[in-house]
Structures are given as structure tokens and as C-alpha cells.
Coordinates of N, CA, C and O in Angstrom, one line a residue:
M1 N -1.6 20.4 9.4 CA -1.8 19.9 8.1 C -1.0 18.6 7.8 O 0.0 18.4 8.4
H2 N -1.6 17.8 7.0 CA -1.0 16.5 6.6 C -0.9 16.5 5.1 O -1.9 16.7 4.4
R3 N 0.3 16.2 4.6 CA 0.5 16.0 3.1 C 0.4 14.5 2.9 O 1.3 13.8 3.3
I4 N -0.7 14.1 2.2 CA -0.9 12.7 2.0 C -1.1 12.2 0.6 O -1.3 13.0 -0.3
F5 N -0.9 10.9 0.5 CA -1.1 10.2 -0.8 C -1.4 8.8 -0.6 O -1.1 8.2 0.5
I6 N -2.0 8.1 -1.6 CA -2.4 6.7 -1.6 C -1.5 6.0 -2.6 O -1.3 6.4 -3.7
A7 N -0.9 4.9 -2.1 CA 0.0 4.1 -3.0 C -0.1 2.6 -2.8 O -0.7 2.2 -1.8
L8 N 0.4 1.9 -3.7 CA 0.5 0.5 -3.6 C 2.0 0.2 -3.1 O 2.9 0.8 -3.6
K9 N 2.1 -0.6 -2.1 CA 3.4 -0.9 -1.5 C 4.1 -2.0 -2.4 O 3.4 -2.9 -2.9
I10 N 5.3 -1.8 -2.6 CA 6.1 -2.7 -3.4 C 6.9 -3.7 -2.5 O 7.5 -3.2 -1.5
S11 N 6.9 -4.9 -2.8 CA 7.6 -5.9 -2.0 C 9.1 -5.7 -2.0 O 9.6 -5.1 -2.9
K12 N 9.7 -6.2 -1.0 CA 11.2 -6.0 -0.8 C 11.9 -6.7 -2.0 O 12.9 -6.2 -2.5
V13 N 11.4 -7.8 -2.4 CA 12.0 -8.6 -3.6 C 12.0 -7.7 -4.8 O 13.0 -7.7 -5.5
I14 N 10.9 -7.0 -5.1 CA 10.9 -6.2 -6.3 C 11.8 -5.0 -6.2 O 12.5 -4.6 -7.1
R15 N 11.8 -4.4 -5.0 CA 12.7 -3.2 -4.8 C 14.1 -3.6 -4.9 O 14.9 -2.9 -5.5
E16 N 14.5 -4.8 -4.4 CA 15.8 -5.3 -4.6 C 16.2 -5.5 -6.1 O 17.3 -5.3 -6.5
E17 N 15.2 -6.0 -6.8 CA 15.4 -6.3 -8.3 C 15.6 -4.9 -9.0 O 16.5 -4.9 -9.9
I18 N 14.9 -3.9 -8.6 CA 15.1 -2.6 -9.3 C 16.5 -2.1 -9.0 O 17.2 -1.6 -9.9
V19 N 16.9 -2.2 -7.7 CA 18.3 -1.8 -7.4 C 19.3 -2.6 -8.1 O 20.3 -2.1 -8.6
R20 N 19.1 -3.9 -8.2 CA 20.0 -4.8 -9.0 C 20.1 -4.4 -10.4 O 21.2 -4.2 -11.0
R21 N 19.0 -4.1 -11.0 CA 19.0 -3.6 -12.4 C 19.7 -2.3 -12.6 O 20.4 -2.1 -13.5
R22 N 19.5 -1.4 -11.6 CA 20.2 -0.1 -11.6 C 21.7 -0.3 -11.6 O 22.4 0.3 -12.4
H23 N 22.2 -1.2 -10.7 CA 23.6 -1.5 -10.7 C 24.2 -2.1 -12.0 O 25.2 -1.8 -12.5
L24 N 23.4 -3.0 -12.6 CA 23.7 -3.6 -13.8 C 23.9 -2.6 -14.9 O 24.8 -2.6 -15.7
I25 N 22.9 -1.7 -15.0 CA 22.9 -0.7 -16.1 C 24.1 0.3 -15.9 O 24.8 0.6 -16.8
L26 N 24.3 0.7 -14.6 CA 25.4 1.6 -14.4 C 26.8 1.0 -14.5 O 27.8 1.6 -14.8
D27 N 26.9 -0.3 -14.3 CA 28.1 -1.1 -14.6 C 29.3 -0.5 -13.9 O 30.3 -0.2 -14.6
G28 N 29.2 -0.1 -12.7 CA 30.4 0.4 -12.0 C 30.6 1.9 -12.1 O 31.6 2.4 -11.6
V29 N 29.8 2.6 -12.9 CA 29.9 4.0 -13.1 C 29.7 4.7 -11.7 O 28.7 4.5 -11.1
V30 N 30.7 5.5 -11.3 CA 30.6 6.2 -10.0 C 29.7 7.4 -10.3 O 29.8 8.1 -11.3
N31 N 28.7 7.6 -9.4 CA 27.8 8.7 -9.6 C 27.4 9.2 -8.2 O 27.5 8.6 -7.2
N32 N 26.9 10.5 -8.2 CA 26.5 11.1 -7.0 C 25.0 11.4 -7.0 O 24.5 12.4 -6.5
Y33 N 24.3 10.6 -7.8 CA 22.9 10.8 -8.0 C 22.1 10.5 -6.6 O 22.6 9.7 -5.9
K34 N 21.1 11.2 -6.4 CA 20.3 11.1 -5.2 C 19.1 10.1 -5.6 O 18.0 10.5 -5.8
W35 N 19.4 8.8 -5.5 CA 18.4 7.8 -5.9 C 17.3 7.8 -4.8 O 17.6 8.1 -3.6
E36 N 16.1 7.4 -5.2 CA 15.0 7.3 -4.3 C 15.4 6.2 -3.3 O 15.9 5.2 -3.6
S37 N 15.1 6.5 -2.0 CA 15.4 5.6 -1.0 C 14.7 4.3 -1.2 O 13.6 4.2 -1.6
F38 N 15.4 3.2 -0.9 CA 14.9 1.8 -1.0 C 13.5 1.7 -0.4 O 12.6 1.1 -1.0
D39 N 13.4 2.2 0.8 CA 12.1 2.0 1.5 C 11.0 2.9 1.0 O 9.8 2.8 1.3
K40 N 11.3 3.9 0.1 CA 10.3 4.8 -0.4 C 9.8 4.5 -1.8 O 8.9 5.1 -2.3
I41 N 10.3 3.4 -2.4 CA 9.8 3.0 -3.7 C 8.4 2.5 -3.6 O 8.2 1.6 -2.8
H42 N 7.4 3.1 -4.3 CA 6.0 2.7 -4.2 C 5.4 3.1 -5.6 O 5.9 3.9 -6.4
A43 N 4.1 2.7 -5.7 CA 3.3 3.1 -6.9 C 2.2 4.0 -6.4 O 1.2 3.5 -5.8
T44 N 2.3 5.3 -6.7 CA 1.3 6.2 -6.3 C 0.1 6.1 -7.1 O 0.1 6.0 -8.3
L45 N -1.1 5.9 -6.4 CA -2.4 5.9 -7.0 C -3.0 7.2 -7.1 O -3.7 7.6 -8.0
K46 N -2.8 8.0 -6.0 CA -3.5 9.3 -5.9 C -2.7 10.2 -4.9 O -2.5 9.8 -3.8
F47 N -2.1 11.3 -5.4 CA -1.5 12.3 -4.6 C -2.6 13.3 -4.2 O -3.3 13.8 -5.0
I48 N -2.8 13.4 -2.9 CA -3.9 14.3 -2.4 C -3.4 15.6 -2.0 O -4.0 16.6 -2.3
G49 N -2.3 15.7 -1.3 CA -1.7 17.0 -0.9 C -2.0 17.3 0.5 O -2.3 16.4 1.3
D50 N -2.0 18.6 0.9 CA -2.2 19.0 2.2 C -3.7 19.0 2.6 O -4.5 19.5 1.9
V51 N -4.0 18.3 3.8 CA -5.3 18.3 4.3 C -5.3 18.5 5.8 O -4.3 18.2 6.5
D52 N -6.4 19.0 6.3 CA -6.5 19.1 7.8 C -6.9 17.8 8.4 O -7.2 16.8 7.7
R53 N -6.9 17.8 9.7 CA -7.3 16.5 10.5 C -8.7 16.0 10.1 O -8.8 14.8 9.9
T54 N -9.6 16.9 9.9 CA -11.0 16.5 9.6 C -11.0 15.8 8.2 O -11.6 14.7 8.1
T55 N -10.4 16.4 7.3 CA -10.4 15.8 5.9 C -9.6 14.5 5.9 O -10.0 13.6 5.2
L56 N -8.5 14.4 6.7 CA -7.8 13.2 6.8 C -8.7 12.1 7.3 O -8.7 11.0 6.7
S57 N -9.5 12.3 8.3 CA -10.4 11.3 8.8 C -11.5 10.9 7.7 O -11.8 9.8 7.6
Q58 N -11.9 11.9 6.9 CA -12.9 11.7 5.8 C -12.2 10.8 4.8 O -12.9 9.9 4.2
V59 N -11.0 11.1 4.4 CA -10.2 10.3 3.4 C -10.2 8.8 3.9 O -10.5 7.9 3.1
I60 N -9.8 8.6 5.2 CA -9.6 7.3 5.7 C -11.0 6.5 5.6 O -11.1 5.4 5.2
D61 N -12.1 7.2 5.9 CA -13.4 6.6 5.8 C -13.8 6.3 4.3 O -14.3 5.3 4.0
K62 N -13.5 7.3 3.4 CA -13.9 7.1 2.0 C -13.2 6.0 1.3 O -13.6 5.5 0.3
I63 N -12.0 5.6 1.8 CA -11.2 4.6 1.0 C -11.1 3.3 1.8 O -10.4 2.4 1.4
K64 N -11.9 3.1 2.8 CA -11.9 1.9 3.6 C -12.2 0.7 2.8 O -11.8 -0.4 3.1
W65 N -12.9 0.9 1.7 CA -13.3 -0.2 0.7 C -12.0 -0.8 0.1 O -12.1 -1.9 -0.5
L66 N -10.9 -0.2 0.2 CA -9.7 -0.7 -0.4 C -9.3 -2.1 0.1 O -8.8 -3.0 -0.6
S67 N -9.7 -2.4 1.4 CA -9.4 -3.7 2.0 C -10.2 -4.8 1.4 O -10.0 -6.0 1.6
E68 N -11.2 -4.4 0.6 CA -12.1 -5.4 -0.1 C -11.6 -5.6 -1.5 O -12.2 -6.4 -2.3
S69 N -10.6 -4.8 -2.0 CA -10.1 -4.9 -3.3 C -9.2 -6.1 -3.5 O -8.6 -6.6 -2.5
E70 N -9.1 -6.6 -4.7 CA -8.2 -7.8 -5.0 C -6.8 -7.3 -5.3 O -6.5 -6.2 -5.7
K71 N -5.9 -8.3 -5.0 CA -4.5 -8.1 -5.3 C -4.4 -7.7 -6.8 O -5.2 -8.2 -7.6
I72 N -3.3 -7.0 -7.1 CA -3.1 -6.6 -8.5 C -1.8 -7.3 -9.0 O -0.8 -7.1 -8.4
E73 N -2.0 -8.0 -10.1 CA -0.8 -8.7 -10.7 C -0.2 -7.7 -11.7 O -0.9 -6.9 -12.3
A74 N 1.1 -7.7 -11.8 CA 1.8 -6.8 -12.7 C 3.1 -7.5 -13.1 O 3.5 -8.5 -12.6
T75 N 3.7 -6.8 -14.1 CA 5.0 -7.3 -14.6 C 6.0 -6.1 -14.7 O 5.6 -5.1 -15.2
L76 N 7.1 -6.3 -14.0 CA 8.1 -5.2 -14.0 C 8.6 -5.1 -15.5 O 8.8 -6.1 -16.2
D77 N 8.7 -3.8 -15.9 CA 9.0 -3.6 -17.3 C 10.2 -2.7 -17.5 O 11.1 -2.7 -16.8
K78 N 10.0 -1.8 -18.5 CA 11.1 -0.9 -18.9 C 11.3 0.3 -18.0 O 10.5 0.6 -17.1
F79 N 12.3 1.1 -18.3 CA 12.6 2.4 -17.6 C 12.2 3.5 -18.6 O 12.2 3.3 -19.8
G80 N 12.0 4.7 -18.0 CA 11.7 5.8 -18.9 C 11.9 7.1 -18.1 O 12.2 7.1 -16.9
F81 N 11.6 8.2 -18.8 CA 11.7 9.5 -18.2 C 10.4 10.2 -18.2 O 9.6 10.1 -19.2
F82 N 10.1 11.0 -17.2 CA 9.1 12.1 -17.3 C 9.8 13.4 -17.5 O 10.9 13.6 -16.9
L83 N 9.4 14.2 -18.5 CA 10.0 15.4 -18.9 C 9.4 16.6 -18.2 O 8.2 16.6 -17.9
K84 N 10.2 17.6 -18.0 CA 9.8 18.9 -17.6 C 10.6 19.9 -18.4 O 11.8 19.9 -18.5
N85 N 9.8 20.8 -19.1 CA 10.5 21.7 -20.0 C 11.4 21.0 -21.1 O 12.5 21.4 -21.3
K86 N 10.9 19.8 -21.5 CA 11.6 19.0 -22.5 C 12.9 18.4 -22.0 O 13.6 17.9 -22.8
K87 N 13.1 18.4 -20.7 CA 14.3 17.8 -20.2 C 13.9 16.7 -19.2 O 12.9 16.8 -18.5
P88 N 14.7 15.6 -19.1 CA 14.3 14.6 -18.1 C 14.3 15.1 -16.7 O 15.2 15.8 -16.3
A89 N 13.2 14.8 -16.0 CA 13.0 15.3 -14.6 C 12.9 14.1 -13.6 O 13.3 14.3 -12.5
I90 N 12.4 13.0 -14.1 CA 12.2 11.9 -13.2 C 12.6 10.6 -14.1 O 12.1 10.5 -15.2
L91 N 13.4 9.8 -13.5 CA 13.7 8.4 -14.1 C 12.8 7.5 -13.3 O 12.7 7.4 -12.1
W92 N 12.0 6.7 -14.1 CA 11.1 5.7 -13.5 C 11.3 4.3 -14.0 O 11.8 4.1 -15.1
C93 N 10.8 3.4 -13.3 CA 10.8 2.0 -13.7 C 9.3 1.7 -13.9 O 8.5 1.9 -13.0
G94 N 8.9 1.2 -15.0 CA 7.5 1.0 -15.3 C 7.1 -0.4 -15.0 O 7.9 -1.3 -14.8
F95 N 5.8 -0.6 -14.9 CA 5.3 -1.9 -14.7 C 3.9 -2.0 -15.5 O 3.2 -1.0 -15.6
N96 N 3.7 -3.2 -16.0 CA 2.4 -3.4 -16.7 C 1.5 -4.1 -15.8 O 1.7 -5.3 -15.4
P97 N 0.4 -3.4 -15.3 CA -0.5 -4.0 -14.4 C -1.7 -4.6 -15.1 O -2.0 -4.3 -16.2
E98 N -2.4 -5.4 -14.3 CA -3.8 -5.8 -14.8 C -4.6 -4.6 -14.9 O -4.4 -3.6 -14.3
K99 N -5.6 -4.7 -15.8 CA -6.4 -3.5 -16.1 C -7.2 -3.0 -14.9 O -7.6 -1.9 -14.8
Q100 N -7.4 -3.9 -13.9 CA -8.2 -3.5 -12.7 C -7.6 -2.3 -12.0 O -8.3 -1.6 -11.3
I101 N -6.3 -2.1 -12.2 CA -5.7 -0.9 -11.5 C -6.3 0.4 -11.9 O -6.4 1.3 -11.1
Y102 N -6.7 0.5 -13.2 CA -7.2 1.7 -13.7 C -8.6 2.0 -13.1 O -8.9 3.1 -12.8
S103 N -9.4 0.9 -12.9 CA -10.7 1.1 -12.3 C -10.5 1.4 -10.8 O -11.3 2.1 -10.2
L104 N -9.5 0.9 -10.2 CA -9.2 1.2 -8.8 C -8.8 2.6 -8.6 O -9.4 3.3 -7.7
V105 N -8.0 3.2 -9.5 CA -7.6 4.6 -9.5 C -8.9 5.5 -9.7 O -9.1 6.4 -9.0
E106 N -9.7 5.1 -10.6 CA -11.0 5.8 -10.9 C -11.9 5.8 -9.7 O -12.5 6.8 -9.3
K107 N -12.0 4.6 -9.0 CA -12.8 4.5 -7.8 C -12.3 5.4 -6.7 O -13.1 6.0 -6.0
I108 N -11.0 5.4 -6.5 CA -10.4 6.3 -5.5 C -10.8 7.8 -5.8 O -11.2 8.5 -4.9
N109 N -10.6 8.2 -7.1 CA -10.9 9.6 -7.5 C -12.4 9.9 -7.2 O -12.7 10.9 -6.6
N110 N -13.2 9.0 -7.6 CA -14.7 9.2 -7.4 C -15.1 9.3 -5.9 O -15.9 10.1 -5.5
S111 N -14.4 8.5 -5.1 CA -14.7 8.5 -3.7 C -14.3 9.8 -3.0 O -15.0 10.3 -2.2
L112 N -13.1 10.3 -3.4 CA -12.6 11.5 -2.8 C -13.2 12.8 -3.3 O -13.3 13.8 -2.6
V113 N -13.8 12.7 -4.5 CA -14.5 13.9 -5.1 C -15.7 14.2 -4.1 O -16.0 15.4 -3.9
E114 N -16.3 13.2 -3.5 CA -17.4 13.4 -2.6 C -17.1 14.2 -1.4 O -18.0 14.8 -0.8
I115 N -15.8 14.3 -1.1 CA -15.4 15.1 0.1 C -14.6 16.4 -0.3 O -13.9 17.0 0.5
G116 N -14.7 16.7 -1.6 CA -14.1 17.9 -2.1 C -12.7 17.8 -2.6 O -12.0 18.9 -2.9
I117 N -12.1 16.6 -2.7 CA -10.8 16.5 -3.3 C -10.9 16.3 -4.8 O -11.6 15.4 -5.3
P118 N -10.3 17.2 -5.5 CA -10.4 17.2 -7.0 C -9.9 15.9 -7.6 O -9.0 15.3 -7.2
K119 N -10.6 15.5 -8.7 CA -10.3 14.3 -9.5 C -8.9 14.6 -10.2 O -8.7 15.7 -10.6
E120 N -8.1 13.6 -10.3 CA -6.8 13.7 -11.0 C -7.1 14.0 -12.5 O -7.9 13.3 -13.1
E121 N -6.5 15.0 -13.1 CA -6.7 15.4 -14.5 C -5.8 14.5 -15.4 O -6.3 14.2 -16.5
K122 N -4.6 14.2 -14.9 CA -3.7 13.4 -15.8 C -4.2 11.9 -15.8 O -4.7 11.4 -14.8
T123 N -3.9 11.2 -16.9 CA -4.2 9.8 -17.0 C -3.1 9.1 -16.2 O -1.9 9.4 -16.1
F124 N -3.6 8.1 -15.4 CA -2.7 7.3 -14.6 C -1.7 6.6 -15.4 O -2.0 5.9 -16.4
K125 N -0.4 6.7 -15.0 CA 0.7 6.1 -15.7 C 1.5 5.2 -14.7 O 2.1 5.7 -13.8
P126 N 1.3 3.9 -14.8 CA 1.9 3.0 -13.8 C 3.5 3.1 -13.8 O 4.1 2.8 -14.9
H127 N 4.0 3.5 -12.7 CA 5.5 3.7 -12.6 C 5.9 3.7 -11.2 O 5.2 4.0 -10.3
L128 N 7.2 3.5 -11.0 CA 7.9 3.6 -9.7 C 9.0 4.6 -9.9 O 9.9 4.4 -10.7
T129 N 8.9 5.8 -9.2 CA 10.0 6.8 -9.3 C 11.3 6.2 -8.6 O 11.2 5.8 -7.5
I130 N 12.4 6.3 -9.4 CA 13.6 5.8 -8.8 C 14.7 6.9 -8.7 O 15.6 6.8 -7.9
L131 N 14.5 8.0 -9.4 CA 15.5 9.1 -9.4 C 14.8 10.4 -9.8 O 14.1 10.5 -10.8
R132 N 14.9 11.4 -8.9 CA 14.5 12.8 -9.2 C 15.7 13.5 -9.7 O 16.7 13.7 -9.0
I133 N 15.7 14.0 -11.0 CA 16.8 14.6 -11.6 C 16.9 16.0 -11.3 O 16.0 16.8 -11.5
R134 N 18.0 16.4 -10.7 CA 18.2 17.8 -10.2 C 18.8 18.7 -11.2 O 18.8 19.9 -11.0
G135 N 19.5 18.1 -12.2 CA 20.1 19.0 -13.2 C 21.6 18.9 -13.4 O 22.2 19.3 -14.3
N136 N 22.2 18.3 -12.4 CA 23.7 18.1 -12.4 C 24.1 16.7 -12.8 O 25.3 16.4 -12.8
E137 N 23.1 15.8 -13.1 CA 23.4 14.5 -13.4 C 23.8 14.4 -14.9 O 23.4 15.2 -15.7
D138 N 24.6 13.3 -15.2 CA 25.1 13.1 -16.6 C 23.9 12.3 -17.3 O 23.7 11.1 -17.1
I139 N 23.2 13.0 -18.1 CA 22.0 12.5 -18.8 C 22.4 11.4 -19.7 O 21.7 10.4 -19.9
S140 N 23.6 11.5 -20.3 CA 24.0 10.4 -21.3 C 24.1 9.1 -20.6 O 23.8 8.0 -21.1
I141 N 24.5 9.1 -19.3 CA 24.6 7.8 -18.5 C 23.2 7.4 -18.2 O 22.9 6.2 -18.4
L142 N 22.3 8.3 -17.8 CA 20.9 7.9 -17.5 C 20.2 7.4 -18.7 O 19.3 6.6 -18.5
K143 N 20.5 7.8 -19.9 CA 19.8 7.3 -21.1 C 20.1 5.8 -21.3 O 19.3 5.2 -22.0
K144 N 21.1 5.3 -20.7 CA 21.3 3.8 -20.8 C 20.1 3.1 -20.2 O 19.8 2.0 -20.6
F145 N 19.4 3.7 -19.2 CA 18.3 3.0 -18.6 C 17.1 2.8 -19.7 O 16.5 1.7 -19.7
V146 N 16.9 3.8 -20.5 CA 15.8 3.8 -21.5 C 16.1 2.7 -22.5 O 15.2 2.0 -23.0
S147 N 17.3 2.5 -22.9 CA 17.6 1.5 -23.9 C 17.9 0.1 -23.4 O 18.1 -0.8 -24.1
Y148 N 17.9 0.0 -22.1 CA 18.1 -1.3 -21.4 C 17.0 -2.3 -21.7 O 15.8 -1.9 -21.5
E149 N 17.3 -3.5 -22.1 CA 16.3 -4.5 -22.4 C 16.0 -5.3 -21.0 O 16.8 -6.0 -20.6
C150 N 14.9 -4.9 -20.4 CA 14.6 -5.5 -19.1 C 14.0 -6.9 -19.3 O 13.2 -7.1 -20.1
E151 N 14.4 -7.8 -18.4 CA 13.8 -9.1 -18.3 C 12.4 -8.9 -17.5 O 12.4 -8.1 -16.5
K152 N 11.4 -9.4 -18.1 CA 10.1 -9.3 -17.5 C 10.0 -10.1 -16.2 O 10.6 -11.2 -16.1
M153 N 9.4 -9.5 -15.1 CA 9.3 -10.2 -13.8 C 8.0 -9.9 -13.3 O 7.6 -8.8 -13.1
K154 N 7.2 -11.0 -13.0 CA 5.9 -10.9 -12.5 C 5.9 -10.7 -11.0 O 6.8 -11.3 -10.3
F155 N 4.9 -9.9 -10.5 CA 4.8 -9.7 -9.1 C 3.4 -9.3 -8.8 O 2.6 -9.1 -9.7
S156 N 3.0 -9.2 -7.5 CA 1.7 -8.8 -7.0 C 1.8 -7.6 -6.1 O 2.7 -7.5 -5.3
F157 N 0.8 -6.7 -6.2 CA 0.6 -5.7 -5.2 C -0.4 -6.3 -4.2 O -1.5 -6.6 -4.6
S158 N 0.0 -6.4 -3.0 CA -1.0 -7.0 -2.0 C -1.3 -6.0 -0.9 O -2.1 -6.4 0.0
E159 N -0.8 -4.8 -1.0 CA -1.1 -3.8 0.1 C -1.2 -2.4 -0.5 O -0.3 -2.0 -1.2
A160 N -2.2 -1.7 -0.1 CA -2.4 -0.3 -0.4 C -2.1 0.5 0.9 O -2.4 -0.1 2.0
V161 N -1.6 1.6 0.8 CA -1.2 2.4 2.0 C -1.6 3.9 1.8 O -1.4 4.4 0.7
L162 N -2.2 4.5 2.9 CA -2.3 5.9 2.9 C -1.1 6.4 3.7 O -0.9 6.1 4.8
Y163 N -0.3 7.2 3.0 CA 0.9 7.7 3.5 C 0.8 9.2 3.8 O 0.1 9.9 3.2
E164 N 1.6 9.6 4.8 CA 1.8 11.0 5.1 C 3.3 11.3 4.6 O 4.2 10.5 4.9
S165 N 3.5 12.4 3.9 CA 4.8 12.8 3.5 C 5.2 14.1 4.2 O 4.5 15.1 4.0
K166 N 6.3 14.0 4.9 CA 6.8 15.2 5.6 C 8.0 15.7 4.8 O 8.9 14.9 4.6
L167 N 8.1 17.0 4.5 CA 9.2 17.5 3.7 C 10.2 18.1 4.6 O 9.9 18.9 5.5
F168 N 11.5 17.8 4.4 CA 12.6 18.3 5.1 C 13.7 18.7 4.1 O 13.7 18.3 3.0
P169 N 14.6 19.6 4.5 CA 15.7 20.0 3.6 C 16.4 18.8 3.0 O 16.9 18.8 1.8
S170 N 16.5 17.7 3.7 CA 17.3 16.5 3.3 C 16.4 15.6 2.4 O 16.9 14.7 1.8
G171 N 15.1 15.9 2.3 CA 14.2 15.1 1.5 C 12.9 14.8 2.2 O 12.7 15.3 3.4
S172 N 12.1 14.0 1.6 CA 10.8 13.7 2.3 C 10.9 12.4 3.1 O 11.8 11.6 2.8
V173 N 10.1 12.3 4.1 CA 10.0 11.1 5.0 C 8.6 10.7 5.0 O 7.6 11.5 5.2
Y174 N 8.3 9.4 4.7 CA 7.0 8.8 4.6 C 6.6 8.1 5.9 O 7.4 7.5 6.5
K175 N 5.4 8.3 6.3 CA 4.8 7.6 7.5 C 3.5 7.0 7.0 O 2.7 7.6 6.4
E176 N 3.4 5.7 7.4 CA 2.2 5.0 7.0 C 1.1 5.4 8.0 O 1.2 5.3 9.2
I177 N 0.0 5.9 7.5 CA -1.2 6.3 8.3 C -2.1 5.1 8.4 O -2.6 4.8 9.5
K178 N -2.4 4.5 7.3 CA -3.4 3.3 7.3 C -3.0 2.4 6.2 O -2.7 2.8 5.1
K179 N -3.0 1.1 6.5 CA -2.7 0.0 5.6 C -4.0 -0.7 5.2 O -4.9 -0.8 6.0
Y180 N -4.1 -1.1 3.9 CA -5.2 -1.8 3.4 C -4.7 -3.1 2.7 O -4.1 -3.0 1.7
Q181 N -4.9 -4.2 3.4 CA -4.5 -5.5 2.8 C -5.4 -5.9 1.7 O -6.7 -5.9 1.9
L182 N -4.9 -6.1 0.5 CA -5.7 -6.5 -0.6 C -5.9 -8.0 -0.6 O -5.0 -8.8 -0.1
K183 N -7.1 -8.5 -1.1 CA -7.4 -9.9 -1.0 C -6.7 -10.7 -2.0 O -6.5 -10.3 -3.1

């Protein structure tokens, strides 16, 4: 079985900017938070989950049109939380993308429905996960992120990737299965 998802790859410059902002906000506060690995920061377009080898091949075939898609312009924006049971569960960095990202997500969903992969029920929320909150973090420190006035920074997504995610006790490891260069 392969646990897979489709994402937009984030440039090194933008990932460095997110880490820089994180350090600015924390302002020297010592923490033992398990920040998302620098190399794993990405914008998920569609989490597919576990598939067998045959379905994996079908997915690759169904999304080959991605390489004909255009780059997506975006602006790095604010930070926020996704809640679980009314408590912060994920700290994210948001971005404002061009509207075409929503039709791209819709097209991915429609392509994959044809091979039996259910359409995403939730509305797409453009974000980059930077911290998964385990419950022992000081939330009052993390709330500084939400009130932080971010400088807007423009960037482009120029690559989509089909990733495999392998789960280990130490965390997940991503492997690129197929890259799609955006025009």
C-alpha cells in the first residue's frame, strides 16, 4: 500500500521566510515544539490516503494534465490555527493564491472520482502546516502567531508533486513519486 497526496511544492526562499518569521515571533523563546521539517513544508491540494499499486498507476495517469497547468501566483499571508475539539491542533501559515488554484483542486477531485477516489468534502483552505500541536505546547506563546502582522510576500508555485508519505514513530517521511512542472 502507498499513502499518497498531491501538493504544490514551496520554494526554498519561501520556506526560509516562514522559518525567519517563526524566529521573529518567538523572539528567543526557548521551546521544544516539534516544528514541521523544513523540507516537508508544502501546500496540500488533495490527500488521497492508502492505495494499492494499480490505483497508484491510475492516479499518475489521471493527473498527468497537471504539467499543462499554469504557475500559480500567491502572497504569503497571516498565521492561524485549525481547531480540534475547540482547541488549536495545527498552526498554519496562510497564503492568498490566484483563484485558479480552486479550479485546479476541483479538477483534481473530478479526475480522481473517475477511478473511485472520493471527492474532498471540505472546502479547500490554502495553508502551509508548520506545527502539529500535541497538547504540551504553551498556547499563549503560539497565539503570538495569530496576532503577528505579516509583511506580504509574493511568490509562485511552479511545481506540483505526487508524494508518498511513510509513517514512522519519529514522524512521517515524504518521497516524491512524480513531479509536474507548471508552465
